[in-house]
Coordinates of C-alpha atoms in Angstrom, one line a residue:
X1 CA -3.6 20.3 33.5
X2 CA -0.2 19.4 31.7
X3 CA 2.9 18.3 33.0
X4 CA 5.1 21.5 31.3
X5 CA 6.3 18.9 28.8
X6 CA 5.9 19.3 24.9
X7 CA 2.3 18.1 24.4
X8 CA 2.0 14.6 23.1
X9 CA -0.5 13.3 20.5
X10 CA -2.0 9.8 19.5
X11 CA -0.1 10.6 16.0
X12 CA 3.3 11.2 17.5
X13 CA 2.8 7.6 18.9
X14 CA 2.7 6.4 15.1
X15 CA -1.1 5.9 15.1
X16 CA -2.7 8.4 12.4
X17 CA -6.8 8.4 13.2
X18 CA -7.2 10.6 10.2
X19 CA -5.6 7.6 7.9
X20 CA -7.7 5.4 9.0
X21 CA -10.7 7.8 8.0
X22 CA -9.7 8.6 4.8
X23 CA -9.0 4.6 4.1
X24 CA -12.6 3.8 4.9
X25 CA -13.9 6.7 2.7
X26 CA -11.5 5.1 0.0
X27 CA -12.9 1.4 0.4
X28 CA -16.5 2.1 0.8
X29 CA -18.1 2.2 -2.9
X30 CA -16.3 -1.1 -2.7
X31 CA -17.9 -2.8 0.1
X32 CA -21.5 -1.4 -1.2
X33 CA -20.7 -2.9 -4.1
X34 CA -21.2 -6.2 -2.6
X35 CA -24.5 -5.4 -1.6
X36 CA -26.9 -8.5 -1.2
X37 CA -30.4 -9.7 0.1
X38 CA -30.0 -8.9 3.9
X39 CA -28.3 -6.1 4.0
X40 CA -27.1 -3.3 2.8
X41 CA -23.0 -3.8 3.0
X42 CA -22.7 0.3 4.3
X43 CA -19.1 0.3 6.9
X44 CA -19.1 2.2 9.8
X45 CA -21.5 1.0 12.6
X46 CA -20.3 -0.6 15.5
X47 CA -22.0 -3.7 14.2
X48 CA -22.6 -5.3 10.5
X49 CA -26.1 -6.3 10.8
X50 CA -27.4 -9.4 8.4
X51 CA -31.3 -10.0 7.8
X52 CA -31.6 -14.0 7.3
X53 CA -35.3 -13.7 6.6
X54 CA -34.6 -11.3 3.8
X55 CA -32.4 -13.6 2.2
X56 CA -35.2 -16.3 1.8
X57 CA -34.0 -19.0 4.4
X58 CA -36.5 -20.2 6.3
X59 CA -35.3 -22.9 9.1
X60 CA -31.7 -22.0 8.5
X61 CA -28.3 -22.8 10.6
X62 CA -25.6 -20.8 10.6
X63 CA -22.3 -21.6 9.6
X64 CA -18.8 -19.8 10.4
X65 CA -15.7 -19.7 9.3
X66 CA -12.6 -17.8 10.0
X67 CA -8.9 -18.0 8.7
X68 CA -5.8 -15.9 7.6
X69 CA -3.3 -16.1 5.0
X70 CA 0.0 -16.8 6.3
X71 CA 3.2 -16.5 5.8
X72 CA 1.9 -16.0 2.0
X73 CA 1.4 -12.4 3.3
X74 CA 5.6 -12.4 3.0
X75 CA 6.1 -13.0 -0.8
X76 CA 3.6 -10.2 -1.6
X77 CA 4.7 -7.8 0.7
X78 CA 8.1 -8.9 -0.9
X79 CA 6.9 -8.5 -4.4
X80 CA 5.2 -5.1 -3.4
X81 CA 1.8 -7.2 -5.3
X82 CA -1.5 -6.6 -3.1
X83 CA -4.4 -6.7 -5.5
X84 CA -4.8 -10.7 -5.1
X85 CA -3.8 -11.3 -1.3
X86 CA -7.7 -10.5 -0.2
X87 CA -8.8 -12.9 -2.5
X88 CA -6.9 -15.8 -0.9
X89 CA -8.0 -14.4 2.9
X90 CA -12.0 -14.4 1.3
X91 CA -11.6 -17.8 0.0
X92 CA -10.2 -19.6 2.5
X93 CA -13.1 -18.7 4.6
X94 CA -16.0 -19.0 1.8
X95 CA -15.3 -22.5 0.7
X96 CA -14.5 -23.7 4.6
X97 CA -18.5 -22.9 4.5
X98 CA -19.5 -23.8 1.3
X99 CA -18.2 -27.1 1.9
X100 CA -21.4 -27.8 4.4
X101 CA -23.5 -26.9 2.2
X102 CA -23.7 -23.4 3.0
X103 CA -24.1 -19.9 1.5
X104 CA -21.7 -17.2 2.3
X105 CA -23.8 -14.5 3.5
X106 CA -21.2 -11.8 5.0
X107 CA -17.8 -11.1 5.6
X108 CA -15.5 -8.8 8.1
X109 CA -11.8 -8.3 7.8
X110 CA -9.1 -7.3 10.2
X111 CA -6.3 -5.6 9.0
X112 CA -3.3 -5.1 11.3
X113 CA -0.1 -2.9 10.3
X114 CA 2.6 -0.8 12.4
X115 CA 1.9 2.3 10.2
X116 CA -1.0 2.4 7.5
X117 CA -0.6 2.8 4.0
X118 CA -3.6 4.2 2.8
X119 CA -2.9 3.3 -0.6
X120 CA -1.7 -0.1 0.0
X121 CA -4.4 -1.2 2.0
X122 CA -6.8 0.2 -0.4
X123 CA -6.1 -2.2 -2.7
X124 CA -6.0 -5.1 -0.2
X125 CA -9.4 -4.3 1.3
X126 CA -10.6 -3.5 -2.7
X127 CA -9.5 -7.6 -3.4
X128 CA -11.4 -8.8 -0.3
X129 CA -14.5 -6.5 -1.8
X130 CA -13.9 -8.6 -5.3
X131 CA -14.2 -12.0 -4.0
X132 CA -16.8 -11.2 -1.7
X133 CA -18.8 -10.1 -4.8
X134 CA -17.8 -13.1 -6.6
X135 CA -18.6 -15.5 -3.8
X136 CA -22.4 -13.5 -3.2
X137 CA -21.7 -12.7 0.7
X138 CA -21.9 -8.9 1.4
X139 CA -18.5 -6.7 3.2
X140 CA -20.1 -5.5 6.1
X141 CA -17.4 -4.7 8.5
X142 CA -14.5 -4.6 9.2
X143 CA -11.1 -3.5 11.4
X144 CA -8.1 -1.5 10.1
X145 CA -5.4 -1.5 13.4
X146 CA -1.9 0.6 13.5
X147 CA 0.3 -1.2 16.2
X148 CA 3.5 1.1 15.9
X149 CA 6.4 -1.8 17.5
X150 CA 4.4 -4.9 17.0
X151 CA 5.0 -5.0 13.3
X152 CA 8.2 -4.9 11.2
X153 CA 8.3 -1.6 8.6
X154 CA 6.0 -2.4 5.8
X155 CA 4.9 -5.8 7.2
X156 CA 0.9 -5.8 7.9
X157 CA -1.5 -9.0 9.0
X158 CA -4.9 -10.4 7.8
X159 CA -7.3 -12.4 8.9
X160 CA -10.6 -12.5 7.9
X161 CA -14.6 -14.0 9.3
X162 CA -17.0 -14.7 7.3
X163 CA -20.6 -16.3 8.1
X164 CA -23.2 -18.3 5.9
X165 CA -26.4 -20.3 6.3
X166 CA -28.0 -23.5 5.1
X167 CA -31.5 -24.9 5.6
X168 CA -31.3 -27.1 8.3
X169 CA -32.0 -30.0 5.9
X170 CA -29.2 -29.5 3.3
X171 CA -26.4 -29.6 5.6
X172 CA -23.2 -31.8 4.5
X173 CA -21.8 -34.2 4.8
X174 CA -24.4 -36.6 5.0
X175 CA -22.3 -39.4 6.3
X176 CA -25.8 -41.8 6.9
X177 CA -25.8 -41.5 2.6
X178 CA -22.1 -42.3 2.1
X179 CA -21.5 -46.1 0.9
X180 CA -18.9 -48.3 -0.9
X181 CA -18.7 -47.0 -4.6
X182 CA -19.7 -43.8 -4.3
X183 CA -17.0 -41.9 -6.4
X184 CA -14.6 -38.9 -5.6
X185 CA -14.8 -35.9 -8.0
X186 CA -11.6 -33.8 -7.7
X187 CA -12.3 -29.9 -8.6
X188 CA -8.4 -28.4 -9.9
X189 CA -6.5 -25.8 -7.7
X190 CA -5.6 -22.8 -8.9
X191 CA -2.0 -23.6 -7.7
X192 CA -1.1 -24.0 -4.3
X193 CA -3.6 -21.5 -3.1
X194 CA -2.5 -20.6 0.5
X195 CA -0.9 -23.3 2.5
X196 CA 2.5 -24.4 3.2
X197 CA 4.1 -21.0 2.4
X198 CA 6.6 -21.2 5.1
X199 CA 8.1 -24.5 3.0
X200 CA 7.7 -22.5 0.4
X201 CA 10.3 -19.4 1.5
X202 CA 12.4 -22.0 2.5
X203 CA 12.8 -23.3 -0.5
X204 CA 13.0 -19.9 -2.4
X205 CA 15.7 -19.3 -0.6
X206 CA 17.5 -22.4 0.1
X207 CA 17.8 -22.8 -4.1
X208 CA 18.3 -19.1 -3.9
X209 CA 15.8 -17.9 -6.1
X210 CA 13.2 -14.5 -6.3
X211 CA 10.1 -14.2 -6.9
X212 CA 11.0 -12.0 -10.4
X213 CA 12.8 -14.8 -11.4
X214 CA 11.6 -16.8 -14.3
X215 CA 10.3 -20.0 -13.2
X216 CA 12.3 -23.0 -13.3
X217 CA 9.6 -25.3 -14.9
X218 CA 7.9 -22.4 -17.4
X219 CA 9.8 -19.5 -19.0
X220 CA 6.5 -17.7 -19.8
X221 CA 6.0 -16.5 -16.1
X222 CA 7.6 -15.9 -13.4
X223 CA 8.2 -17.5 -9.9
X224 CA 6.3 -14.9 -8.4
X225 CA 3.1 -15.2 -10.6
X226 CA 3.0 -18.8 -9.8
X227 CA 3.0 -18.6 -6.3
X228 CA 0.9 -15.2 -5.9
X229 CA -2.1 -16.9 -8.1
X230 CA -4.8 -16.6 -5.6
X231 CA -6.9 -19.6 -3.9
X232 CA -9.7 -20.4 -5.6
X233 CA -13.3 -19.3 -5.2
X234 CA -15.5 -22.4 -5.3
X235 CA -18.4 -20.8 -4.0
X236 CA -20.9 -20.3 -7.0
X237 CA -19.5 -23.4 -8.4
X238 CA -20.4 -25.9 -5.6
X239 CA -23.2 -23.9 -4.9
X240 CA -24.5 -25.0 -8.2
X241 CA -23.5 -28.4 -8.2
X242 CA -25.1 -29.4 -5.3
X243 CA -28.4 -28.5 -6.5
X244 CA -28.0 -31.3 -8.7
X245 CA -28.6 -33.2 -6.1
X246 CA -26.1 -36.7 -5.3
X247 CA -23.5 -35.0 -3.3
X248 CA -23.2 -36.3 0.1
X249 CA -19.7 -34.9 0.9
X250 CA -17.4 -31.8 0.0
X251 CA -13.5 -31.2 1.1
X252 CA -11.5 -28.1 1.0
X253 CA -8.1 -29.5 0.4
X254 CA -6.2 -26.5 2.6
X255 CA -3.2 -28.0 5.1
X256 CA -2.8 -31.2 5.7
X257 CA -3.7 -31.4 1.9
X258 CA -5.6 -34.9 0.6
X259 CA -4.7 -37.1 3.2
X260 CA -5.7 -35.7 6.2
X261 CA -8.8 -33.1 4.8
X262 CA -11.2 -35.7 3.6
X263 CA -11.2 -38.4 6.3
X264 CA -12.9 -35.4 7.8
X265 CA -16.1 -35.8 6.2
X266 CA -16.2 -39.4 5.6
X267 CA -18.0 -42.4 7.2
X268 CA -17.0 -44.5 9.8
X269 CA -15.6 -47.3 8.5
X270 CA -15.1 -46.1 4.6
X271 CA -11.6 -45.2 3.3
X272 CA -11.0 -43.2 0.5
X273 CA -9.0 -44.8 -2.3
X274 CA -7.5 -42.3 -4.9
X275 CA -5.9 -43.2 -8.3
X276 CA -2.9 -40.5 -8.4
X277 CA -2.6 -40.6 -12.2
X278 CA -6.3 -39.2 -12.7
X279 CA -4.8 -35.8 -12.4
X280 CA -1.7 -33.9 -13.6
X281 CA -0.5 -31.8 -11.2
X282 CA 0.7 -28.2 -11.7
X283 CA 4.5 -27.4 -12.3
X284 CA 4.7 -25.9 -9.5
X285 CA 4.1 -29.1 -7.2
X286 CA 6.4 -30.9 -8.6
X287 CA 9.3 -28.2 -8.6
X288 CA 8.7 -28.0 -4.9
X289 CA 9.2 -31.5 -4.6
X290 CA 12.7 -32.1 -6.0
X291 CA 14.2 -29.4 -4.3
X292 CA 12.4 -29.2 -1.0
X293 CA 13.4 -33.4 -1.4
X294 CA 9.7 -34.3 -0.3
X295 CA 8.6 -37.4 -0.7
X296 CA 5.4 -37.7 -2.1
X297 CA 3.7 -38.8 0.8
X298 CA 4.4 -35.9 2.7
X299 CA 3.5 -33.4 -0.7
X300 CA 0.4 -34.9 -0.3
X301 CA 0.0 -34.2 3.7
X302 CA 1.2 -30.2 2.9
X303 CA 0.0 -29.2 -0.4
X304 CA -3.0 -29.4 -2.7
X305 CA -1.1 -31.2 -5.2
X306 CA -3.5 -29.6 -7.9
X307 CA -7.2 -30.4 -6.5
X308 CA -8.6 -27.8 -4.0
X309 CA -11.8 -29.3 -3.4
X310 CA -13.1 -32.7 -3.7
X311 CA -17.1 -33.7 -3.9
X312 CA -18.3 -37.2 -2.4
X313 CA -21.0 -38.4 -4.8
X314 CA -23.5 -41.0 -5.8
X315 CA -22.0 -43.2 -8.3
X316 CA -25.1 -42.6 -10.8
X317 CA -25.1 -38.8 -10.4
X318 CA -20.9 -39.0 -11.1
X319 CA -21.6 -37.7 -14.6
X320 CA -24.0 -34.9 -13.3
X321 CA -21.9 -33.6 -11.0
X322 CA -18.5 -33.1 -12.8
X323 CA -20.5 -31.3 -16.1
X324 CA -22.5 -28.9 -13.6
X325 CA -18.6 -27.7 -12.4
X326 CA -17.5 -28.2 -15.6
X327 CA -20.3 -25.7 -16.8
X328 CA -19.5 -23.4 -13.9
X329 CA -15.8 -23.1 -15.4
X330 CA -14.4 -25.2 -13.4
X331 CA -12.0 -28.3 -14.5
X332 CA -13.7 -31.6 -12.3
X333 CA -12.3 -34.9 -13.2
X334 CA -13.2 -38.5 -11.3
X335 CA -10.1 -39.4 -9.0
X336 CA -11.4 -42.5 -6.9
X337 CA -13.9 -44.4 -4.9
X338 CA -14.8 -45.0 -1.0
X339 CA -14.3 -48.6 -0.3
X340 CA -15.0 -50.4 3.2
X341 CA -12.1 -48.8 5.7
X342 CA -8.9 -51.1 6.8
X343 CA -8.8 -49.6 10.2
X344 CA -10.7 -47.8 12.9
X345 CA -10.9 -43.9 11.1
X346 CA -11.7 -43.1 7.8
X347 CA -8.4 -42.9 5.7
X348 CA -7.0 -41.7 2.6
X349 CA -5.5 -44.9 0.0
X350 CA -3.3 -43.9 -2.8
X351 CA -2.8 -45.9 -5.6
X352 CA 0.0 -45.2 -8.5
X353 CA 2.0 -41.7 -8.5
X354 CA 1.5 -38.3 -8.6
X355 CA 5.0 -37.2 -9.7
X356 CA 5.6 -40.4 -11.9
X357 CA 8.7 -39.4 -14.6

């Protein structure tokens, strides 16, 4: 029975079900290409199902880890650039887990938009299959949603959930191991990866700059492939490293940068003292410091400042440790020591500066 009116249909609300057929058919020979031990990375089930004793664990814990990308999302959609963005959503997820020791086993997305551009969001989804592949956890899910009203035109959202495993005896930090004079290893950033973007617009356009123009601090590139460089993928890396054996401790340097990231995984009554001219920070960091007006302090409390993840180590495995990530490809230099703590929580010590002239 109708009501005499014109017929309506889900599609005249703004949601197209056939779109978001034809965008899984366009995405899938990229999710099986992340095919791993435990499963076999196929979309479309109600579920993504994992086999842990197929992937060789055998007393395992799991691990998870979820995360977005921010207001990061904004500079791409403004630059019309998508093929990195699912990078940054994969990693900030895979190293949260990696961190603990863990392997990235699998990974589902959610991709939210007020009208779905097939096209665009292929490439998206195609950048989350990438990382995935690069970080060994399998694509085995996911959500594409069309919320017509919810979302500005040509705005869309991500978030992402991905899960991991470690044998029951592996798992970090292992605080009980950390002492006085164990040394701090400092793997680089690949920029400032995905956090404190909403500083970052500001200052774009406070100093009234675009992402196509040049950058202030290197007239090679531009502003926009500075701050689109995605997060780095430590995964493989750290994964390797720690089977060298002498790492008691890993950080993700994400928000809240140095200072308040590693008291995380440190022990009671241990501080962390770092020598800031160990490292020289990218361009970028420094830009964003002048004319944001930040003191240093507070770069260090927001950004990366040029070191994305930092490995806790046994003094005589130092040298071990930064060749295995060196041989990984990744640039590790030794930034400091843990020393006995001044107050009641583990805390981060800085000594000399990061932005010296």
């Amino acid at each position: 029975m109708t009501s005499g009116r014109n017929p309506l249909t889900y599609k005249d609300s703004g949601v197209d079900i056939h779109a978001g057929d034809a965008l899984v058919d366009k995405i899938a020979p990229a999710a099986k290409a992340t095919a791993r031990p435990g499963t076999a990375a196929d979309l479309g089930g109600f579920g993504g199902l994992f086999d842990l004793k197929a992937a060789g664990f055998k007393d395992p814990l799991l691990v998870a880890s979820t995360d977005g990308v921010g207001t990061k999302l904004k500079l791409a959609i403004e630059a019309g650039r998508f093929d990195t963005i699912g990078q940054d959503l994969v990693a900030m997820c895979v190293n949260d887990i990696v961190v603990q020791g863990a392997e990235p086993l699998f990974f589902l997305d959610y991709y939210a938009t007020g009208a779905l551009k097939i096209d665009e969001a292929a490439v998206v989804i195609e950048g989350i299959a990438r990382a995935c592949k690069e970080s060994g956890c399998a694509l085995i899910g996911g959500e594409t949603a069309e919320m017509p009203g919810l979302y500005a035109k040509g705005d869309f959202d991500l978030a992402g959930f991905s899960v991991g495993a470690v044998e029951r005896t592996q798992v970090l930090p292992k605080t009980s191991a950390m002492k006085a004079g164990d040394v701090l290893i400092g793997i680089a950033s690949s920029g400032v990866h995905s956090n404190g973007y909403s500083l970052v617009r500001k200052v774009l356009a406070v100093v009234g700059r675009t992402l196509s123009d040049k950058a202030p601090f290197d007239a090679n590139t531009s502003l926009g492939e500075v701050l689109l460089a995605p997060t780095r993928l430590y995964v493989k890396s750290t994964l390797g490293a720690i089977k060298q054996g002498g790492i008691n401790g890993l950080a993700h340097i994400t928000g809240g940068g140095i200072t308040e990231n590693l008291p995380r995984v440190l022990k009671t009554g241990l501080d962390a003292e770092i020598d800031l001219t160990s490292w020289q920070p990218p361009a970028v960091f420094g830009w964003l410091a002048h004319e944001a007006g930040l003191p240093e302090g507070e770069m260090l409390r927001t950004f990366n400042c040029g070191v994305g993840l930092i490995a806790v180590t046994e003094k005589e495995r130092a040298n071990d440790i930064v060749a295995a990530f060196e041989n990984a490809g990744e640039r590790a230099f030794e930034i400091g020591t843990l020393v006995p703590s001044q107050g009641d929580e583990p805390a981060v010590r800085y000594r000399g500066s990061l932005f010296a002239e």
